[in-house]
Short mmCIF file of C-alpha atoms and ligand atoms in Angstrom, two decimals:
data_model
loop_
_atom_site.label_atom_id
_atom_site.label_comp_id
_atom_site.label_asym_id
_atom_site.label_seq_id
_atom_site.Cartn_x
_atom_site.Cartn_y
_atom_site.Cartn_z
CA UNK N 164 -8.63 -18.39 19.93
CA UNK N 165 -10.03 -15.00 20.13
CA UNK N 166 -9.09 -13.05 23.35
CA UNK N 167 -11.94 -11.36 25.22
CA UNK N 168 -10.64 -7.90 24.48
CA UNK N 169 -10.62 -8.87 20.82
CA UNK N 170 -14.17 -10.05 21.18
CA UNK N 171 -15.05 -6.86 22.75
CA UNK N 172 -13.32 -4.75 19.92
CA UNK N 173 -15.07 -6.76 17.43
CA UNK N 174 -18.43 -6.11 19.09
CA UNK N 175 -17.79 -2.44 19.14
CA UNK N 176 -16.86 -2.55 15.48
CA UNK N 177 -20.17 -4.07 14.65
CA UNK N 178 -21.76 -0.98 16.37
CA UNK N 179 -19.59 1.11 13.97
CA UNK N 180 -17.59 2.56 16.99
CA UNK N 181 -14.76 4.47 15.33
CA UNK N 182 -12.53 4.34 18.40
CA UNK N 183 -12.83 0.57 18.13
CA UNK N 184 -11.37 0.75 14.65
CA UNK N 185 -8.71 3.11 15.92
CA UNK N 186 -7.58 0.50 18.58
CA UNK N 187 -7.77 -2.33 16.10
CA UNK N 188 -5.51 -0.29 13.82
CA UNK N 189 -3.04 0.19 16.66
CA UNK N 190 -3.00 -3.46 17.56
CA UNK N 191 -2.62 -4.93 14.05
CA UNK N 192 -1.54 -2.32 11.41
CA UNK N 193 2.03 -3.35 11.73
CA UNK N 194 1.32 -6.90 11.02
CA UNK N 195 -1.00 -6.12 8.19
CA UNK N 196 1.51 -3.72 6.77
CA UNK N 197 4.45 -6.05 7.16
CA UNK N 198 2.56 -8.83 5.27
CA UNK N 199 1.52 -6.42 2.49
CA UNK N 200 5.11 -5.25 1.97
CA UNK N 201 6.41 -8.84 1.87
CA UNK N 202 3.93 -9.77 -0.78
CA UNK N 203 4.00 -6.64 -2.89
CA UNK N 204 7.52 -5.46 -2.27
CA UNK N 205 6.30 -1.95 -2.57
CA UNK N 206 5.46 0.40 0.38
CA UNK N 207 3.01 2.63 -1.73
CA UNK N 208 0.97 -0.37 -2.77
CA UNK N 209 1.31 -1.90 0.75
CA UNK N 210 -0.17 1.24 2.34
CA UNK N 211 -3.15 1.00 -0.06
CA UNK N 212 -3.66 -2.64 0.82
CA UNK N 213 -3.37 -1.86 4.46
CA UNK N 214 -6.01 0.79 4.33
CA UNK N 215 -8.19 -1.45 2.34
CA UNK N 216 -7.92 -4.20 4.75
CA UNK N 217 -9.15 -2.04 7.71
CA UNK N 218 -11.79 -0.57 5.41
CA UNK N 219 -13.07 -4.09 4.61
CA UNK N 220 -13.10 -4.80 8.27
CA UNK N 221 -14.87 -1.68 9.20
CA UNK N 222 -17.63 -2.26 6.45
CA UNK N 223 -17.99 -6.00 7.14
CA UNK N 224 -17.27 -6.75 10.85
CA UNK N 225 -20.02 -9.36 10.66
CA UNK N 226 -18.15 -11.51 8.33
CA UNK N 227 -15.81 -12.44 11.07
CA UNK N 228 -16.92 -15.55 13.30
CA UNK N 229 -15.18 -17.04 16.26
CA UNK N 230 -14.72 -20.30 14.42
CA UNK N 231 -12.66 -18.46 11.86
CA UNK N 232 -9.88 -18.88 14.54
CA UNK N 233 -7.81 -16.03 15.79
CA UNK N 234 -8.86 -12.62 14.73
CA UNK N 235 -5.27 -11.61 13.53
CA UNK N 236 -5.31 -14.79 11.18
CA UNK N 237 -8.61 -13.70 9.78
CA UNK N 238 -7.23 -10.09 9.26
CA UNK N 239 -4.11 -11.29 7.64
CA UNK N 240 -6.02 -13.55 5.32
CA UNK N 241 -7.86 -10.54 4.10
CA UNK N 242 -4.71 -8.67 3.65
CA UNK N 243 -3.13 -11.61 1.68
CA UNK N 244 -6.11 -11.80 -0.61
CA UNK N 245 -6.20 -7.92 -1.32
CA UNK N 246 -2.47 -7.88 -1.94
CA UNK N 247 -2.64 -10.80 -4.32
CA UNK N 248 -5.61 -9.14 -6.05
CA UNK N 249 -3.53 -6.07 -6.42
CA UNK N 250 -0.65 -8.16 -8.11
CA UNK N 251 -3.05 -9.59 -10.38
CA UNK N 252 -4.55 -6.41 -11.25
CA UNK N 253 -1.18 -4.71 -11.99
CA UNK N 254 -0.17 -7.75 -14.01
CA UNK N 255 -3.32 -7.49 -16.14
CA UNK N 256 -2.79 -3.76 -16.70
CA UNK N 257 0.85 -4.09 -17.58
CA UNK N 258 0.23 -7.16 -19.76
CA UNK N 259 2.92 -9.23 -17.76
CA UNK N 260 1.90 -12.67 -16.61
CA UNK N 261 3.96 -12.59 -13.44
CA UNK N 262 5.66 -9.66 -11.79
CA UNK N 263 8.02 -11.89 -9.90
CA UNK N 264 11.90 -11.50 -9.78
CA UNK N 265 13.60 -14.25 -8.07
CA UNK N 266 15.42 -11.92 -5.72
CA UNK N 267 12.09 -10.50 -4.90
CA UNK N 268 10.84 -13.47 -3.00
CA UNK N 269 9.72 -12.42 0.39
CA UNK N 270 12.31 -13.23 3.02
CA UNK N 271 10.94 -14.92 6.09
CA UNK N 272 12.10 -13.53 9.29
CA UNK N 273 11.65 -14.03 12.98
CA UNK N 274 7.90 -13.29 13.71
CA UNK N 275 6.38 -11.16 16.37
CA UNK N 276 7.96 -11.65 19.79
CA UNK N 277 4.74 -11.54 21.53
CA UNK N 278 3.14 -14.14 19.41
CA UNK N 279 3.10 -17.88 20.26
CA UNK N 280 6.39 -19.61 19.77
CA UNK N 281 4.57 -21.82 17.26
CA UNK N 282 5.14 -19.21 14.51
CA UNK N 283 8.77 -19.06 15.26
CA UNK N 284 8.94 -22.79 15.05
CA UNK N 285 7.08 -22.74 11.88
CA UNK N 286 9.60 -20.20 10.39
CA UNK N 287 12.54 -22.28 11.27
CA UNK N 288 10.91 -25.25 9.84
CA UNK N 289 10.25 -23.29 6.57
CA UNK N 290 13.96 -22.34 6.62
CA UNK N 291 14.93 -25.84 6.66
CA UNK N 292 12.89 -27.06 3.78
CA UNK N 293 14.90 -27.75 0.53
CA UNK N 294 14.95 -24.61 -1.54
CA UNK N 295 12.85 -26.04 -4.40
CA UNK N 296 9.97 -26.88 -1.81
CA UNK N 297 10.16 -23.53 -0.11
CA UNK N 298 10.04 -21.85 -3.31
CA UNK N 299 6.78 -23.39 -4.60
CA UNK N 300 5.11 -22.63 -1.18
CA UNK N 301 6.19 -19.20 -1.30
CA UNK N 302 5.12 -18.63 -5.01
CA UNK N 303 1.70 -20.19 -4.30
CA UNK N 304 0.92 -18.39 -1.03
CA UNK N 305 2.72 -15.03 -1.22
CA UNK N 306 2.28 -14.54 -4.97
CA UNK N 307 -1.19 -16.07 -5.37
CA UNK N 308 -0.05 -18.53 -8.23
CA UNK N 309 -1.77 -21.75 -8.95
CA UNK N 310 0.31 -24.82 -9.36
CA UNK N 311 -0.10 -24.49 -13.25
CA UNK N 312 1.10 -20.90 -12.87
CA UNK N 313 4.11 -22.09 -10.99
CA UNK N 314 4.88 -24.96 -13.31
CA UNK N 315 4.80 -22.35 -16.29
CA UNK N 316 6.86 -19.90 -14.27
CA UNK N 317 9.59 -22.27 -13.24
CA UNK N 318 9.41 -24.14 -16.46
CA UNK N 319 9.03 -27.35 -14.63
CA UNK N 320 6.52 -30.24 -15.02
CA UNK N 321 3.23 -29.77 -13.19
CA UNK N 322 3.59 -33.11 -11.47
CA UNK N 323 6.99 -31.98 -10.03
CA UNK N 324 5.44 -28.69 -8.76
CA UNK N 325 2.74 -30.67 -7.04
CA UNK N 326 5.00 -33.12 -5.52
CA UNK N 327 7.26 -30.38 -4.21
CA UNK N 328 4.50 -28.44 -2.74
CA UNK N 329 3.01 -31.41 -1.03
CA UNK N 330 6.28 -32.78 0.34
CA UNK N 331 7.09 -29.31 1.79
CA UNK N 332 3.68 -28.79 3.39
CA UNK N 333 3.61 -32.34 4.72
CA UNK N 334 6.89 -31.60 6.51
CA UNK N 335 5.60 -28.38 8.02
CA UNK N 336 2.38 -30.18 9.03
CA UNK N 337 4.25 -33.00 10.70
CA UNK N 338 6.47 -30.73 12.66
CA UNK N 339 3.81 -28.35 13.38
CA UNK N 340 1.33 -30.71 14.73
CA UNK N 341 4.13 -32.29 16.88
CA UNK N 342 5.11 -29.05 18.44
CA UNK N 343 1.50 -28.13 19.12
CA UNK N 344 1.01 -31.42 21.03
CA UNK N 345 3.92 -30.90 23.44
CA UNK T 217 -20.33 -36.09 -4.19
CA UNK T 218 -17.26 -36.28 -6.32
CA UNK T 219 -15.56 -39.49 -7.29
CA UNK T 220 -12.22 -38.68 -5.77
CA UNK T 221 -10.87 -41.04 -2.94
CA UNK T 222 -9.64 -39.76 0.34
CA UNK T 223 -6.08 -40.65 -0.83
CA UNK T 224 -6.52 -38.35 -3.88
CA UNK T 225 -7.93 -35.52 -1.75
CA UNK T 226 -5.22 -35.83 0.99
CA UNK T 227 -2.65 -35.19 -1.83
CA UNK T 228 -4.36 -32.01 -2.75
CA UNK T 229 -4.97 -30.54 0.70
CA UNK T 230 -1.73 -28.72 0.94
CA UNK T 231 -2.36 -26.99 -2.35
CA UNK T 232 -5.87 -26.19 -1.45
CA UNK T 233 -4.82 -24.51 1.92
CA UNK T 234 -2.30 -22.35 0.01
CA UNK T 235 -4.92 -21.40 -2.41
CA UNK T 236 -2.86 -22.98 -5.27
CA UNK T 237 -5.13 -25.64 -6.69
CA UNK T 238 -6.37 -24.91 -10.14
CA UNK T 239 -10.08 -24.19 -10.41
CA UNK T 240 -11.17 -27.52 -11.87
CA UNK T 241 -9.57 -29.48 -9.11
CA UNK T 242 -10.72 -27.19 -6.35
CA UNK T 243 -14.32 -27.74 -6.75
CA UNK T 244 -14.13 -31.57 -6.43
CA UNK T 245 -11.68 -31.42 -3.51
CA UNK T 246 -13.79 -29.06 -1.60
CA UNK T 247 -16.88 -31.03 -2.29
CA UNK T 248 -15.19 -34.09 -0.87
CA UNK T 249 -13.96 -32.25 2.23
CA UNK T 250 -17.36 -30.90 2.97
CA UNK T 251 -18.60 -34.49 3.12
CA UNK T 252 -15.67 -36.25 4.75
CA UNK T 253 -14.62 -35.48 8.38
CA UNK T 254 -11.32 -37.17 8.24
CA UNK T 255 -10.09 -35.14 5.31
CA UNK T 256 -11.64 -32.02 6.93
CA UNK T 257 -9.47 -32.45 10.00
CA UNK T 258 -6.30 -32.67 8.04
CA UNK T 259 -7.37 -29.85 5.93
CA UNK T 260 -7.74 -27.66 8.97
CA UNK T 261 -4.20 -28.40 10.08
CA UNK T 262 -2.89 -27.19 6.67
CA UNK T 263 -5.10 -24.03 6.97
CA UNK T 264 -3.56 -23.55 10.39
CA UNK T 265 -0.05 -23.69 8.82
CA UNK T 266 -0.99 -21.36 5.91
CA UNK T 267 -2.22 -18.82 8.48
CA UNK T 268 0.92 -19.25 10.42
CA UNK T 269 2.88 -18.44 7.33
CA UNK T 270 1.37 -15.03 7.25
CA UNK T 271 2.99 -14.21 10.61
CA UNK T 272 6.57 -15.02 9.61
CA UNK T 273 7.32 -11.83 7.49
CA UNK T 274 9.83 -9.18 8.43
CA UNK T 275 8.34 -6.65 10.69
CA UNK T 276 7.52 -3.18 9.30
CA UNK T 277 5.60 -0.19 10.48
CA UNK T 278 3.29 1.91 8.33
CA UNK T 279 3.74 5.60 8.11
CA UNK T 280 1.71 7.54 10.88
CA UNK T 281 -0.11 9.37 8.18
CA UNK T 282 -1.82 6.20 7.07
CA UNK T 283 -3.86 6.11 10.20
CA UNK T 284 -5.15 9.55 9.80
CA UNK T 285 -6.02 8.81 6.21
CA UNK T 286 -7.97 5.77 7.26
CA UNK T 287 -9.81 7.46 10.04
CA UNK T 288 -10.74 10.29 7.87
CA UNK T 289 -12.04 7.93 5.30
CA UNK T 290 -14.34 6.17 7.66
CA UNK T 291 -15.38 9.19 9.63
CA UNK T 292 -15.69 12.31 7.51
CA UNK T 293 -17.98 14.43 9.63
CA UNK T 294 -18.76 17.70 7.92
CA UNK T 295 -17.46 19.69 10.67
CA UNK T 296 -14.11 17.87 10.79
CA UNK T 297 -13.64 18.14 7.16
CA UNK T 298 -14.25 21.88 7.12
CA UNK T 299 -11.88 22.40 9.89
CA UNK T 300 -9.33 20.39 8.11
CA UNK T 301 -9.65 22.37 4.80
CA UNK T 302 -9.45 25.53 6.79
CA UNK T 303 -6.35 24.36 8.61
CA UNK T 304 -4.79 23.50 5.40
CA UNK T 305 -5.45 26.47 3.42
CA UNK T 306 -5.33 29.61 5.48
CA UNK T 307 -3.31 32.79 5.20
CA UNK T 308 -3.20 32.94 1.50
CA UNK T 309 -2.86 36.19 -0.44
CA UNK T 310 -2.63 36.91 -4.13
CA UNK T 311 0.77 37.73 -5.57
CA UNK T 312 1.17 41.48 -5.79
CA UNK T 313 1.98 42.94 -9.24
CA UNK T 314 5.65 43.75 -8.24
CA UNK T 315 6.22 40.03 -7.27
CA UNK T 316 6.16 39.04 -10.90
CA UNK T 317 9.50 40.67 -11.39
CA UNK T 318 11.17 38.88 -8.66
CA UNK T 319 9.53 35.60 -9.65
CA UNK T 320 10.91 35.93 -13.16
CA UNK T 321 14.13 36.88 -11.78
CA UNK T 322 14.37 33.85 -9.53
CA UNK T 323 13.39 31.64 -12.38
CA UNK T 324 16.01 32.98 -14.65
CA UNK T 325 18.68 32.67 -11.92
CA UNK T 326 17.79 29.05 -11.55
CA UNK T 327 17.96 28.53 -15.22
CA UNK T 328 20.76 30.71 -16.39
CA UNK T 329 23.25 30.88 -13.46
CA UNK T 330 22.86 27.34 -12.18
CA UNK T 331 21.75 25.78 -15.47
CA UNK T 332 20.05 22.81 -13.73
CA UNK T 333 16.80 22.05 -12.19
CA UNK T 334 17.04 21.49 -8.48
CA UNK T 335 13.68 19.85 -8.14
CA UNK T 336 13.52 16.28 -9.15
CA UNK T 337 10.16 15.17 -10.36
CA UNK T 338 9.53 11.57 -9.37
CA UNK T 339 6.58 11.10 -11.87
CA UNK T 340 8.28 12.26 -14.88
CA UNK T 341 11.25 11.71 -17.03
CA UNK T 342 14.16 13.65 -16.14
CA UNK T 343 16.16 13.85 -19.46
CA UNK T 344 17.60 16.85 -21.11
CA UNK T 345 14.72 17.21 -23.66
CA UNK T 346 12.32 17.29 -20.72
CA UNK T 347 14.35 20.04 -18.96
CA UNK T 348 14.46 22.17 -22.23
CA UNK T 349 10.83 21.61 -22.66
CA UNK T 350 10.11 22.79 -19.04
CA UNK T 351 12.26 25.82 -19.51
CA UNK T 352 10.07 26.76 -22.58
CA UNK T 353 6.91 26.25 -20.62
CA UNK T 354 8.37 28.33 -17.83
CA UNK T 355 9.22 31.21 -20.07
CA UNK T 356 5.90 31.11 -21.96
CA UNK T 357 3.99 31.07 -18.71
CA UNK T 358 5.99 33.92 -17.27
CA UNK T 359 5.55 36.02 -20.49
CA UNK T 360 1.97 35.09 -21.22
CA UNK T 361 -0.71 37.73 -21.52
CA UNK T 362 -3.25 36.38 -18.96
CA UNK T 363 -1.13 35.07 -16.37
CA UNK T 364 -2.47 34.36 -12.88
CA UNK T 365 -0.57 33.69 -9.75
CA UNK T 366 -1.31 32.00 -6.43
CA UNK T 367 0.87 32.71 -3.30
CA UNK T 368 1.42 29.93 -1.05
CA UNK T 369 2.85 30.16 2.45
CA UNK T 370 4.69 27.65 4.56
CA UNK T 371 2.96 25.99 7.51
CA UNK T 372 4.79 25.01 10.76
CA UNK T 373 6.19 22.16 8.79
CA UNK T 374 7.85 24.46 6.56
CA UNK T 375 8.54 27.71 8.39
CA UNK T 376 9.51 30.57 6.38
CA UNK T 377 8.84 28.68 2.96
CA UNK T 378 6.97 30.32 0.33
CA UNK T 379 5.74 29.33 -3.15
CA UNK T 380 4.06 30.91 -6.26
CA UNK T 381 1.93 28.92 -8.50
CA UNK T 382 1.92 30.68 -11.95
CA UNK T 383 -0.13 29.84 -15.02
CA UNK T 384 -1.70 31.27 -18.04
CA UNK T 385 -5.51 31.46 -17.55
CA UNK T 386 -6.48 28.95 -20.16
CA UNK T 387 -3.68 26.30 -19.50
CA UNK T 388 -3.44 23.29 -17.49
CA UNK T 389 0.33 23.75 -17.44
CA UNK T 390 1.91 26.05 -14.79
CA UNK T 391 5.00 26.71 -13.01
CA UNK T 392 5.58 26.40 -9.30
CA UNK T 393 8.31 28.58 -7.81
CA UNK T 394 9.48 27.56 -4.50
CA UNK T 395 11.63 29.28 -1.81
CA UNK T 396 13.05 27.86 1.23
CA UNK T 397 11.28 24.58 1.23
CA UNK T 398 13.11 22.21 3.64
CA UNK T 399 14.99 19.15 2.15
CA UNK T 400 13.06 16.05 3.01
CA UNK T 401 14.52 12.69 4.19
CA UNK T 402 14.84 10.08 1.46
CA UNK T 403 11.62 8.41 2.53
CA UNK T 404 9.37 11.49 1.78
CA UNK T 405 8.34 13.59 -1.17
CA UNK T 406 6.30 16.78 -1.51
CA UNK T 407 3.17 16.65 -3.39
CA UNK T 408 1.09 19.49 -4.84
CA UNK T 409 -2.56 19.26 -4.57
CA UNK T 410 -5.10 21.13 -6.63
CA UNK T 411 -8.61 21.48 -4.99
CA UNK T 412 -11.65 22.28 -7.16
CA UNK T 413 -14.84 23.80 -5.86
CA UNK T 414 -16.24 20.46 -5.20
CA UNK T 415 -13.44 19.60 -2.84
CA UNK T 416 -11.83 17.02 -5.25
CA UNK T 417 -8.09 17.01 -4.96
CA UNK T 418 -5.87 16.44 -8.02
CA UNK T 419 -2.28 15.70 -7.68
CA UNK T 420 -0.26 18.33 -9.57
CA UNK T 421 3.21 16.94 -8.97
CA UNK T 422 5.43 14.87 -6.78
CA UNK T 423 8.87 16.33 -6.15
CA UNK T 424 11.87 16.55 -3.82
CA UNK T 425 13.86 19.56 -3.22
CA UNK T 426 17.66 18.88 -3.60
CA UNK T 427 20.07 20.08 -0.96
CA UNK T 428 22.00 22.02 -3.54
CA UNK T 429 19.09 24.20 -4.45
CA UNK T 430 20.23 27.26 -2.40
CA UNK T 431 16.64 27.63 -1.37
CA UNK T 432 15.23 28.34 -4.94
CA UNK T 433 13.64 25.84 -7.25
CA UNK T 434 11.24 25.86 -10.06
CA UNK T 435 8.90 23.14 -11.17
CA UNK T 436 6.71 22.68 -14.21
CA UNK T 437 3.26 21.25 -13.28
CA UNK T 438 0.80 19.43 -15.43
CA UNK T 439 -2.69 19.59 -14.02
CA UNK T 440 -5.61 17.34 -15.24
CA UNK T 441 -7.65 20.49 -16.03
CA UNK T 442 -7.17 24.30 -16.65
CA UNK T 443 -5.45 25.64 -13.46
CA UNK T 444 -7.86 28.49 -13.25
CA UNK T 445 -10.64 25.93 -12.42
CA UNK T 446 -9.25 25.24 -9.05
CA UNK T 447 -10.07 27.15 -5.82
CA UNK T 448 -7.20 26.00 -3.58
CA UNK T 449 -3.84 24.46 -3.71
CA UNK T 450 -1.53 23.07 -1.15
CA UNK T 451 1.64 20.99 -0.74
CA UNK T 452 1.83 18.14 1.65
CA UNK T 453 4.56 15.87 2.85
CA UNK T 454 3.91 12.32 1.57
CA UNK T 455 5.81 9.02 1.51
CA UNK T 456 8.36 9.06 -1.29
CA UNK T 457 6.59 8.69 -4.61
CA UNK T 458 3.55 10.49 -3.44
CA UNK T 459 0.01 9.31 -2.48
CA UNK T 460 -3.27 8.85 -4.36
CA UNK T 461 -4.71 11.44 -2.02
CA UNK T 462 -3.14 13.74 0.58
CA UNK T 463 -2.21 11.77 3.75
CA UNK T 464 0.68 13.70 5.17
CA UNK T 465 1.08 17.04 6.98
CA UNK T 466 0.72 20.19 4.81
CA UNK T 467 3.91 22.13 4.08
CA UNK T 468 2.56 24.97 2.00
CA UNK T 469 -1.09 26.31 1.60
CA UNK T 470 -2.79 28.76 -0.84
CA UNK T 471 -6.13 29.84 -1.84
CA UNK T 472 -7.13 31.56 -5.11
CA UNK T 473 -8.19 35.04 -4.79
ZN1 LIG Q 60 -11.91 -38.08 2.66
#
């Protein structure tokens, strides 16, 4: 759901109102930056990705539609994509296949206090997943790896990776859909 | 329409929502979802979860300078830019002839009395060979025939600080002599910027001043082009490790005479 003030901001962005971008930045930069740091593990690169995210929104505000869901969700999806592009680009440049250290996995913490309790529930559900299920979800989503990449990276059969990912996500979905219906 | 059954597709929905399906599978699965409302409903739930996962990371705050940089990037009105450059690079003067003596003295003091460099370059190796090389560069710059110098003065962010950029006319290598530049917190670095006549800013060095420096430090800098080609220089305060372009407040500013 997009709030009316968000809708108003987006409208002003479409008219290339620089104050609207400034307000948008104040509202969301911390979330964008937090996600970029979690994915990239590097504050310099995260600053670049944060700036690129807002530049992208500034240049293409028409790409957001109400049916995309919450504006923040859309924005963070852009951030994730840019951050993962950055990782892939760095990997290509350095000739490494993956830049991931095990201890480098993003740690999930309590989400924003003012957000729906749903995210907090989701985080707790994620914490309760068996490590091997959580691991493949994190590698896929925060590191942009495909299931084949993960199989290679973990030296685990592809079928096992697929099963772990599916089981983990099914549990999240079951719990998530349940909490939403309460 | 692909030949996948709903059961096949449902197995793949979680991976699709996380962007983890391999390319060859993705096309078939998305084709099915487009045509099957049952699978589409489930898919949306997974997408909802994947978006939720983006909200569950530790909270961080970007440096304030990032917003300034963004706003400048989207809105660089000519008037603004001119003001900014003027604000950055005022009050410069060329180094008077007598100052060469004190500059050389200060460098020799740093090298011979203290024997260590008190500026750490974050973008270069810091080994002994590097130090020796830099000492040689410094001496050759200071004893060169066509040396040139640019004086830089501290802004409100570095009150009382001064610096001198010295180089041989033909060279892209120079020496930056720093006086009384404040020690920065661990999260920040100084960065030297060289501005050419087209307004392009090249990074000359990223460095930190050590608390043991007694206010005097030297730094060898390696510019992308001959140092005489620039028209202005400045040192800004950046997040540790430096930035691709200046984002933080200016600490020192200087203009070529
Ligand atoms: Zn179906």
